[in-house]
mmCIF file of C-alpha atoms and ligand atoms in Angstrom:
data_model
loop_
_atom_site.group_PDB
_atom_site.id
_atom_site.type_symbol
_atom_site.label_atom_id
_atom_site.label_comp_id
_atom_site.label_asym_id
_atom_site.label_seq_id
_atom_site.Cartn_x
_atom_site.Cartn_y
_atom_site.Cartn_z
ATOM 1 C CA MET A 1 16.673 -7.041 -8.125
ATOM 2 C CA ALA A 2 14.601 -6.735 -4.948
ATOM 3 C CA ALA A 3 11.798 -4.146 -5.044
ATOM 4 C CA ARG A 4 12.795 -0.977 -3.170
ATOM 5 C CA ILE A 5 10.072 0.114 -0.775
ATOM 6 C CA VAL A 6 9.960 3.177 1.487
ATOM 7 C CA VAL A 7 7.346 3.205 4.253
ATOM 8 C CA LEU A 8 6.208 6.197 6.291
ATOM 9 C CA GLY A 9 4.285 5.099 9.343
ATOM 10 C CA ASN A 10 3.916 4.297 12.990
ATOM 11 C CA ILE A 11 5.834 1.928 15.214
ATOM 12 C CA ASN A 12 3.918 0.670 18.258
ATOM 13 C CA GLN A 13 4.257 -1.533 21.249
ATOM 14 C CA ASP A 14 1.068 -3.597 21.191
ATOM 15 C CA PHE A 15 -0.487 -4.795 24.458
ATOM 16 C CA VAL A 16 -2.873 -7.598 23.571
ATOM 17 C CA MET A 17 -5.541 -9.017 25.878
ATOM 18 C CA ARG A 18 -8.097 -11.691 25.166
ATOM 19 C CA ALA A 19 -11.649 -11.020 26.299
ATOM 20 C CA GLU A 20 -14.938 -12.900 25.979
ATOM 21 C CA ARG A 21 -16.592 -9.641 24.938
ATOM 22 C CA MET A 22 -15.836 -5.908 24.835
ATOM 23 C CA PRO A 23 -16.664 -3.827 27.963
ATOM 24 C CA ARG A 24 -19.697 -1.531 27.816
ATOM 25 C CA PRO A 25 -19.200 2.175 28.727
ATOM 26 C CA GLY A 26 -18.488 2.438 32.486
ATOM 27 C CA GLU A 27 -17.986 -1.309 32.839
ATOM 28 C CA THR A 28 -14.840 -3.227 33.856
ATOM 29 C CA ILE A 29 -14.497 -6.821 32.761
ATOM 30 C CA LEU A 30 -11.648 -9.270 33.247
ATOM 31 C CA GLY A 31 -9.527 -10.077 30.233
ATOM 32 C CA ASP A 32 -6.683 -12.555 30.265
ATOM 33 C CA ASP A 33 -3.447 -13.613 28.620
ATOM 34 C CA LEU A 34 -1.717 -10.204 28.295
ATOM 35 C CA ARG A 35 0.985 -10.319 25.603
ATOM 36 C CA PHE A 36 3.497 -7.716 24.398
ATOM 37 C CA VAL A 37 3.826 -7.782 20.608
ATOM 38 C CA ALA A 38 5.710 -5.554 18.130
ATOM 39 C CA GLY A 39 3.183 -3.612 16.063
ATOM 40 C CA GLY A 40 2.237 -0.331 14.439
ATOM 41 C CA LYS A 41 0.894 -0.128 10.907
ATOM 42 C CA GLY A 42 4.076 1.346 9.422
ATOM 43 C CA ALA A 43 6.309 -1.176 11.161
ATOM 44 C CA ASN A 44 3.967 -4.045 10.225
ATOM 45 C CA GLN A 45 3.969 -3.014 6.556
ATOM 46 C CA SER A 46 7.771 -2.710 6.628
ATOM 47 C CA VAL A 47 8.269 -6.133 8.186
ATOM 48 C CA THR A 48 5.850 -7.766 5.729
ATOM 49 C CA ALA A 49 7.585 -6.166 2.738
ATOM 50 C CA ALA A 50 10.979 -7.328 4.056
ATOM 51 C CA ARG A 51 9.655 -10.879 4.633
ATOM 52 C CA LEU A 52 8.391 -10.847 1.036
ATOM 53 C CA GLY A 53 11.927 -10.106 -0.157
ATOM 54 C CA ALA A 54 11.839 -6.333 -0.682
ATOM 55 C CA GLN A 55 14.551 -3.884 0.312
ATOM 56 C CA VAL A 56 12.744 -1.702 2.864
ATOM 57 C CA ALA A 57 13.420 1.642 4.565
ATOM 58 C CA LEU A 58 11.056 2.944 7.262
ATOM 59 C CA ILE A 59 10.525 6.593 8.229
ATOM 60 C CA GLY A 60 9.196 6.883 11.780
ATOM 61 C CA CYS A 61 9.977 7.646 15.401
ATOM 62 C CA VAL A 62 10.062 5.805 18.737
ATOM 63 C CA GLY A 63 10.718 6.991 22.289
ATOM 64 C CA ARG A 64 13.967 6.284 24.108
ATOM 65 C CA ASP A 65 12.097 4.259 26.719
ATOM 66 C CA ALA A 66 11.515 0.649 27.708
ATOM 67 C CA PHE A 67 9.993 -0.204 24.304
ATOM 68 C CA GLY A 68 11.481 1.966 21.518
ATOM 69 C CA PRO A 69 15.032 0.600 21.298
ATOM 70 C CA THR A 70 13.760 -2.995 21.422
ATOM 71 C CA LEU A 71 11.259 -2.319 18.631
ATOM 72 C CA LEU A 72 14.083 -0.783 16.594
ATOM 73 C CA ASP A 73 16.329 -3.826 17.149
ATOM 74 C CA ASN A 74 13.469 -6.029 16.073
ATOM 75 C CA LEU A 75 13.000 -4.062 12.825
ATOM 76 C CA ARG A 76 16.726 -4.294 12.075
ATOM 77 C CA ARG A 77 16.673 -8.046 12.675
ATOM 78 C CA GLU A 78 13.890 -8.253 10.076
ATOM 79 C CA GLY A 79 16.187 -6.474 7.608
ATOM 80 C CA VAL A 80 14.386 -3.106 7.676
ATOM 81 C CA ASP A 81 16.623 -0.047 7.203
ATOM 82 C CA THR A 82 15.929 2.160 10.243
ATOM 83 C CA GLN A 83 18.301 5.043 9.524
ATOM 84 C CA HIS A 84 15.251 7.317 9.131
ATOM 85 C CA VAL A 85 13.660 6.253 12.412
ATOM 86 C CA GLY A 86 14.167 8.862 15.151
ATOM 87 C CA LEU A 87 14.668 8.152 18.864
ATOM 88 C CA ASP A 88 12.873 10.814 20.923
ATOM 89 C CA ASP A 89 14.087 11.511 24.471
ATOM 90 C CA ASP A 90 10.881 13.153 25.659
ATOM 91 C CA ILE A 91 7.936 11.296 24.166
ATOM 92 C CA ALA A 92 6.840 7.735 24.888
ATOM 93 C CA THR A 93 6.860 5.130 22.145
ATOM 94 C CA GLY A 94 3.473 4.714 20.437
ATOM 95 C CA ALA A 95 1.262 2.034 21.904
ATOM 96 C CA ALA A 96 -1.840 0.090 21.001
ATOM 97 C CA PHE A 97 -4.160 -1.595 23.484
ATOM 98 C CA ILE A 98 -5.810 -4.451 21.656
ATOM 99 C CA ALA A 99 -8.736 -6.506 22.913
ATOM 100 C CA LEU A 100 -9.049 -9.765 21.033
ATOM 101 C CA ALA A 101 -12.455 -11.472 20.891
ATOM 102 C CA PRO A 102 -12.886 -15.263 20.618
ATOM 103 C CA ASP A 103 -13.785 -15.025 16.900
ATOM 104 C CA GLY A 104 -10.417 -13.351 16.117
ATOM 105 C CA GLN A 105 -11.867 -9.857 15.677
ATOM 106 C CA ASN A 106 -10.130 -7.064 17.544
ATOM 107 C CA SER A 107 -10.805 -3.618 19.003
ATOM 108 C CA ILE A 108 -7.812 -1.282 19.102
ATOM 109 C CA LEU A 109 -7.218 1.868 21.148
ATOM 110 C CA SER A 110 -3.966 3.414 19.970
ATOM 111 C CA VAL A 111 -1.840 6.259 21.379
ATOM 112 C CA GLY A 112 0.330 8.119 18.859
ATOM 113 C CA GLY A 113 3.174 9.057 21.242
ATOM 114 C CA ALA A 114 6.508 9.402 19.421
ATOM 115 C CA ASN A 115 4.791 8.587 16.095
ATOM 116 C CA MET A 116 3.361 12.104 16.227
ATOM 117 C CA ALA A 117 6.901 13.536 16.343
ATOM 118 C CA VAL A 118 7.531 12.562 12.694
ATOM 119 C CA THR A 119 7.697 15.962 10.997
ATOM 120 C CA PRO A 120 7.680 16.947 7.300
ATOM 121 C CA GLN A 121 11.408 17.818 7.772
ATOM 122 C CA HIS A 122 11.975 14.291 8.967
ATOM 123 C CA VAL A 123 10.339 13.028 5.737
ATOM 124 C CA GLU A 124 12.405 15.522 3.734
ATOM 125 C CA ALA A 125 15.603 13.999 5.141
ATOM 126 C CA ALA A 126 14.619 10.682 3.554
ATOM 127 C CA ALA A 127 14.143 12.269 0.103
ATOM 128 C CA PRO A 128 17.099 10.398 -1.500
ATOM 129 C CA ALA A 129 15.598 7.033 -0.460
ATOM 130 C CA ILE A 130 12.130 8.077 -1.638
ATOM 131 C CA ALA A 131 13.529 9.207 -4.996
ATOM 132 C CA GLN A 132 15.055 5.770 -5.593
ATOM 133 C CA ALA A 133 12.090 3.717 -4.431
ATOM 134 C CA ASP A 134 9.890 1.552 -6.650
ATOM 135 C CA MET A 135 6.920 2.034 -4.310
ATOM 136 C CA CYS A 136 6.070 4.151 -1.258
ATOM 137 C CA LEU A 137 3.637 2.977 1.424
ATOM 138 C CA VAL A 138 1.863 5.211 3.919
ATOM 139 C CA GLN A 139 -1.114 5.264 6.321
ATOM 140 C CA PHE A 140 -2.556 7.960 8.622
ATOM 141 C CA ALA A 141 -0.762 7.046 11.852
ATOM 142 C CA VAL A 142 1.755 9.908 11.756
ATOM 143 C CA PRO A 143 0.979 13.677 11.425
ATOM 144 C CA ILE A 144 -1.044 14.448 8.304
ATOM 145 C CA GLU A 145 1.392 17.227 7.224
ATOM 146 C CA SER A 146 4.127 14.578 7.081
ATOM 147 C CA VAL A 147 1.883 12.266 5.034
ATOM 148 C CA GLU A 148 1.232 15.176 2.640
ATOM 149 C CA ARG A 149 4.969 15.889 2.265
ATOM 150 C CA PHE A 150 5.667 12.177 1.695
ATOM 151 C CA ILE A 151 3.030 11.890 -1.054
ATOM 152 C CA ALA A 152 4.267 15.110 -2.692
ATOM 153 C CA LEU A 153 7.926 14.028 -2.610
ATOM 154 C CA ALA A 154 7.143 10.599 -4.038
ATOM 155 C CA ARG A 155 5.072 12.134 -6.839
ATOM 156 C CA GLU A 156 7.854 14.643 -7.633
ATOM 157 C CA HIS A 157 10.071 11.641 -8.276
ATOM 158 C CA ASP A 158 7.384 9.654 -10.152
ATOM 159 C CA VAL A 159 7.305 7.005 -7.449
ATOM 160 C CA PRO A 160 3.859 5.411 -6.964
ATOM 161 C CA VAL A 161 2.277 5.775 -3.519
ATOM 162 C CA LEU A 162 0.027 3.208 -1.871
ATOM 163 C CA LEU A 163 -2.099 4.957 0.774
ATOM 164 C CA ASP A 164 -3.922 2.812 3.325
ATOM 165 C CA PRO A 165 -6.427 5.275 4.876
ATOM 166 C CA THR A 166 -6.326 4.094 8.481
ATOM 167 C CA PRO A 167 -6.679 4.863 11.398
ATOM 168 C CA ALA A 168 -9.452 7.486 11.459
ATOM 169 C CA MET A 169 -8.034 11.030 11.425
ATOM 170 C CA ASP A 170 -9.608 14.477 11.808
ATOM 171 C CA ARG A 171 -8.730 15.436 8.275
ATOM 172 C CA LEU A 172 -7.456 13.844 5.092
ATOM 173 C CA PRO A 173 -4.133 14.769 3.475
ATOM 174 C CA VAL A 174 -5.013 17.450 0.907
ATOM 175 C CA ASN A 175 -3.217 15.459 -1.800
ATOM 176 C CA TRP A 176 -4.715 12.020 -0.955
ATOM 177 C CA HIS A 177 -6.063 11.617 -4.495
ATOM 178 C CA GLN A 178 -2.477 11.786 -5.808
ATOM 179 C CA ALA A 179 -1.896 8.356 -4.295
ATOM 180 C CA SER A 180 -1.674 5.794 -7.090
ATOM 181 C CA ILE A 181 -3.325 3.108 -4.985
ATOM 182 C CA LEU A 182 -5.835 3.513 -2.145
ATOM 183 C CA THR A 183 -6.903 0.555 0.000
ATOM 184 C CA PRO A 184 -9.721 1.306 2.477
ATOM 185 C CA ASN A 185 -11.921 -1.432 3.907
ATOM 186 C CA GLU A 186 -15.731 -1.181 3.929
ATOM 187 C CA THR A 187 -15.792 1.285 6.837
ATOM 188 C CA GLU A 188 -12.651 3.298 6.067
ATOM 189 C CA THR A 189 -14.248 4.524 2.829
ATOM 190 C CA GLU A 190 -16.130 6.925 5.105
ATOM 191 C CA TYR A 191 -12.942 8.928 5.860
ATOM 192 C CA VAL A 192 -12.253 9.323 2.147
ATOM 193 C CA ILE A 193 -15.606 9.774 0.421
ATOM 194 C CA GLY A 194 -18.018 10.176 3.322
ATOM 195 C CA TYR A 195 -19.885 6.863 3.467
ATOM 196 C CA VAL A 196 -19.361 3.282 4.619
ATOM 197 C CA CYS A 197 -20.063 0.313 2.350
ATOM 198 C CA PRO A 198 -22.517 -2.109 3.957
ATOM 199 C CA ASP A 199 -22.922 -4.118 0.748
ATOM 200 C CA ARG A 200 -21.120 -4.945 -2.472
ATOM 201 C CA ALA A 201 -23.037 -2.462 -4.613
ATOM 202 C CA THR A 202 -21.988 0.421 -2.347
ATOM 203 C CA ALA A 203 -18.394 -0.826 -2.308
ATOM 204 C CA VAL A 204 -18.332 -0.813 -6.117
ATOM 205 C CA GLN A 205 -19.762 2.698 -6.112
ATOM 206 C CA ALA A 206 -17.098 3.787 -3.591
ATOM 207 C CA ALA A 207 -14.249 2.236 -5.600
ATOM 208 C CA ARG A 208 -15.561 3.966 -8.744
ATOM 209 C CA GLU A 209 -15.789 7.280 -6.955
ATOM 210 C CA ILE A 210 -12.265 7.025 -5.520
ATOM 211 C CA HIS A 211 -10.950 6.128 -8.994
ATOM 212 C CA SER A 212 -12.804 9.061 -10.530
ATOM 213 C CA ARG A 213 -11.038 11.429 -8.087
ATOM 214 C CA GLY A 214 -7.682 10.511 -9.654
ATOM 215 C CA VAL A 215 -6.520 7.353 -7.837
ATOM 216 C CA ASN A 216 -5.290 4.883 -10.496
ATOM 217 C CA ILE A 217 -6.060 1.706 -8.555
ATOM 218 C CA ALA A 218 -8.979 2.126 -6.123
ATOM 219 C CA VAL A 219 -9.445 -0.885 -3.868
ATOM 220 C CA VAL A 220 -12.178 -1.547 -1.302
ATOM 221 C CA LYS A 221 -11.251 -4.539 0.852
ATOM 222 C CA GLN A 222 -13.982 -7.110 1.497
ATOM 223 C CA GLY A 223 -12.438 -9.204 4.294
ATOM 224 C CA PRO A 224 -12.377 -12.919 3.488
ATOM 225 C CA ASP A 225 -14.249 -12.303 0.212
ATOM 226 C CA GLY A 226 -11.188 -10.535 -1.241
ATOM 227 C CA CYS A 227 -11.320 -7.018 -2.624
ATOM 228 C CA ILE A 228 -13.109 -4.853 -5.135
ATOM 229 C CA VAL A 229 -10.889 -2.897 -7.489
ATOM 230 C CA CYS A 230 -11.679 -0.126 -9.916
ATOM 231 C CA ASP A 231 -9.016 1.011 -12.393
ATOM 232 C CA ALA A 232 -8.726 1.877 -16.087
ATOM 233 C CA ASP A 233 -9.890 -1.686 -16.917
ATOM 234 C CA GLY A 234 -13.167 -1.298 -14.996
ATOM 235 C CA CYS A 235 -14.375 -2.786 -11.703
ATOM 236 C CA ARG A 236 -14.026 -6.357 -10.517
ATOM 237 C CA LEU A 237 -13.912 -8.554 -7.438
ATOM 238 C CA VAL A 238 -10.640 -10.392 -6.876
ATOM 239 C CA GLY A 239 -11.541 -13.354 -4.664
ATOM 240 C CA GLY A 240 -9.928 -13.911 -1.270
ATOM 241 C CA TYR A 241 -8.626 -17.070 0.409
ATOM 242 C CA ARG A 242 -10.582 -18.730 3.225
ATOM 243 C CA VAL A 243 -8.445 -19.659 6.227
ATOM 244 C CA ASP A 244 -9.037 -20.534 9.888
ATOM 245 C CA VAL A 245 -9.012 -17.135 11.580
ATOM 246 C CA VAL A 246 -7.082 -16.792 14.856
ATOM 247 C CA ASP A 247 -6.531 -13.015 14.969
ATOM 248 C CA THR A 248 -7.154 -10.387 12.276
ATOM 249 C CA THR A 249 -4.622 -7.881 13.718
ATOM 250 C CA GLY A 250 -2.165 -6.802 11.016
ATOM 251 C CA ALA A 251 -4.125 -8.356 8.134
ATOM 252 C CA GLY A 252 -4.703 -4.951 6.499
ATOM 253 C CA ASP A 253 -1.007 -4.117 6.866
ATOM 254 C CA ALA A 254 0.006 -7.435 5.307
ATOM 255 C CA PHE A 255 -2.446 -6.786 2.438
ATOM 256 C CA ALA A 256 -1.055 -3.283 1.779
ATOM 257 C CA ALA A 257 2.563 -4.429 1.855
ATOM 258 C CA GLY A 258 1.805 -7.472 -0.299
ATOM 259 C CA LEU A 259 0.066 -5.302 -2.888
ATOM 260 C CA GLY A 260 2.868 -2.724 -2.848
ATOM 261 C CA VAL A 261 5.595 -5.335 -3.293
ATOM 262 C CA ALA A 262 3.712 -7.249 -6.001
ATOM 263 C CA LEU A 263 3.019 -4.098 -8.046
ATOM 264 C CA ALA A 264 6.615 -2.913 -7.567
ATOM 265 C CA GLU A 265 7.772 -6.290 -8.911
ATOM 266 C CA GLY A 266 5.643 -5.701 -12.007
ATOM 267 C CA LEU A 267 2.755 -8.134 -11.451
ATOM 268 C CA PRO A 268 -0.468 -7.233 -13.308
ATOM 269 C CA VAL A 269 -3.101 -5.648 -11.037
ATOM 270 C CA ASN A 270 -5.378 -8.699 -10.664
ATOM 271 C CA GLN A 271 -2.469 -10.974 -9.775
ATOM 272 C CA ALA A 272 -0.991 -8.378 -7.410
ATOM 273 C CA LEU A 273 -4.362 -8.191 -5.629
ATOM 274 C CA ALA A 274 -4.560 -11.981 -5.386
ATOM 275 C CA PHE A 275 -1.039 -11.977 -3.896
ATOM 276 C CA ALA A 276 -2.131 -9.270 -1.414
ATOM 277 C CA ASN A 277 -5.278 -11.251 -0.520
ATOM 278 C CA ALA A 278 -3.065 -14.241 0.279
ATOM 279 C CA CYS A 279 -0.807 -12.080 2.486
ATOM 280 C CA GLY A 280 -3.826 -10.710 4.387
ATOM 281 C CA ALA A 281 -5.353 -14.179 4.804
ATOM 282 C CA LEU A 282 -2.123 -15.658 6.196
ATOM 283 C CA ALA A 283 -1.807 -12.817 8.733
ATOM 284 C CA CYS A 284 -5.202 -13.905 10.135
ATOM 285 C CA THR A 285 -4.008 -17.435 10.856
ATOM 286 C CA ARG A 286 -1.658 -16.475 13.684
ATOM 287 C CA PHE A 287 -1.800 -14.401 16.865
ATOM 288 C CA GLY A 288 -0.586 -10.785 17.035
ATOM 289 C CA ALA A 289 0.695 -8.194 14.580
ATOM 290 C CA GLN A 290 4.328 -8.807 13.602
ATOM 291 C CA THR A 291 4.133 -12.348 15.009
ATOM 292 C CA SER A 292 1.583 -13.130 12.292
ATOM 293 C CA LEU A 293 3.025 -11.487 9.181
ATOM 294 C CA PRO A 294 3.769 -13.926 6.350
ATOM 295 C CA HIS A 295 7.063 -14.820 4.691
ATOM 296 C CA ARG A 296 7.291 -15.105 0.908
ATOM 297 C CA SER A 297 7.517 -18.910 0.972
ATOM 298 C CA GLU A 298 4.248 -19.139 2.931
ATOM 299 C CA VAL A 299 2.434 -16.848 0.494
ATOM 300 C CA GLU A 300 3.691 -18.879 -2.446
ATOM 301 C CA ALA A 301 2.683 -22.133 -0.743
ATOM 302 C CA LEU A 302 -0.866 -20.866 -0.054
ATOM 303 C CA LEU A 303 -1.214 -19.628 -3.632
ATOM 304 C CA ALA A 304 0.130 -22.891 -5.058
ATOM 305 C CA ASP A 305 -2.379 -24.784 -2.923
ATOM 306 C CA ARG A 306 -5.275 -22.654 -4.260
ATOM 307 C CA GLY A 307 -4.513 -22.819 -7.976
ATOM 308 C CA GLY A 308 -1.704 -20.275 -8.271
ATOM 309 C CA LEU A 309 -1.899 -16.586 -9.053
ATOM 310 C CA ALA A 310 -3.345 -17.247 -12.491
ATOM 311 C CA GLY A 311 -6.102 -19.287 -10.815
ATOM 312 C CA ALA A 312 -7.348 -16.358 -8.708
ATOM 313 C CA THR A 313 -11.083 -15.760 -9.075
ATOM 314 C CA VAL A 314 -11.772 -12.460 -10.846
ATOM 315 C CA THR A 315 -15.389 -11.415 -11.355
ATOM 316 C CA ALA A 316 -16.238 -8.419 -13.525
ATOM 317 C CA LEU A 317 -18.617 -5.978 -11.775
ATOM 318 C CA THR A 318 -20.927 -3.499 -13.396
HETATM 319 O O1 LIG B 401 -2.931 -2.658 11.970
HETATM 320 C C1 LIG B 401 -2.601 -3.256 13.198
HETATM 321 C C2 LIG B 401 -1.861 -2.269 14.056
HETATM 322 O O2 LIG B 401 -2.713 -1.197 14.364
HETATM 323 C C3 LIG B 401 -1.411 -2.818 15.384
HETATM 324 O O3 LIG B 401 -0.153 -3.445 15.335
HETATM 325 C C4 LIG B 401 -1.467 -1.608 16.277
HETATM 326 O O4 LIG B 401 -0.209 -1.155 16.664
HETATM 327 C C5 LIG B 401 -2.258 -0.549 15.524
HETATM 328 O O5 LIG B 401 -1.492 0.525 15.076
#
């Protein structure tokens, strides 16, 4: 049976421009090649999970404007259940303005818009779906009170929660440590435990600290090097997959969804992380957010090409 995944998160219209470099404060520079791409971390995670074969329901909100209904249609075409996505008459659909540098790195300025209209009551209405899920996925791109209610509801029903602590928010959900899995990158650790991880030793320390606060599987992503994990079996580095990078947008979302689906399907942690690394790597090989998210067959092909899941490099860390 397909893994049942419920996602709480944002749905954005992404406006993507290429630029030779980022503007300095007060400066205007010319970008080029403006593209409109479906995005938003919640929507991206939902689409990835659906492309990996999961049965997915998304809790979110869009505006009844030029973008919202089209984004909703797009999600439905991907097989995502949108019955818990609201259509707001008064607030604009969330948007992200993304500047893409020649090396594939991006800078994102995002506006919450209708995403900030997702209330705890809205989450409450999806309780029956949450209760039946195998895994819940959430980030910080909707109001924190709603994230708190989502984590609490999932835990009441013994459903594991994967929390991807991004984007930066003023405050953390009070129950963040009740997430079963936490997946910051080297800078996002700052929102959770107060410091960034410029090197591997600090990342190991951060993963240990997050685990010690109650998170079963504490992950600190290491970009193309893979990810550091700390769980009941200790700390280790699960190696990533080198690819030709076109655009890193959505890679973190693909990683989170890949990890959530793999764990929900019952893969052991190391193999689930290798699967997630492959999902994140593939999302870097194409332009845009939802335009780049991998299908199951592509993930399996990449893994087969690199020695299979069992062949993933796992290095114990002390
Ligand atoms: O993680 C990538 C996403 O972040 C983009 O699609 C954009 O919408 C922002 O929310």
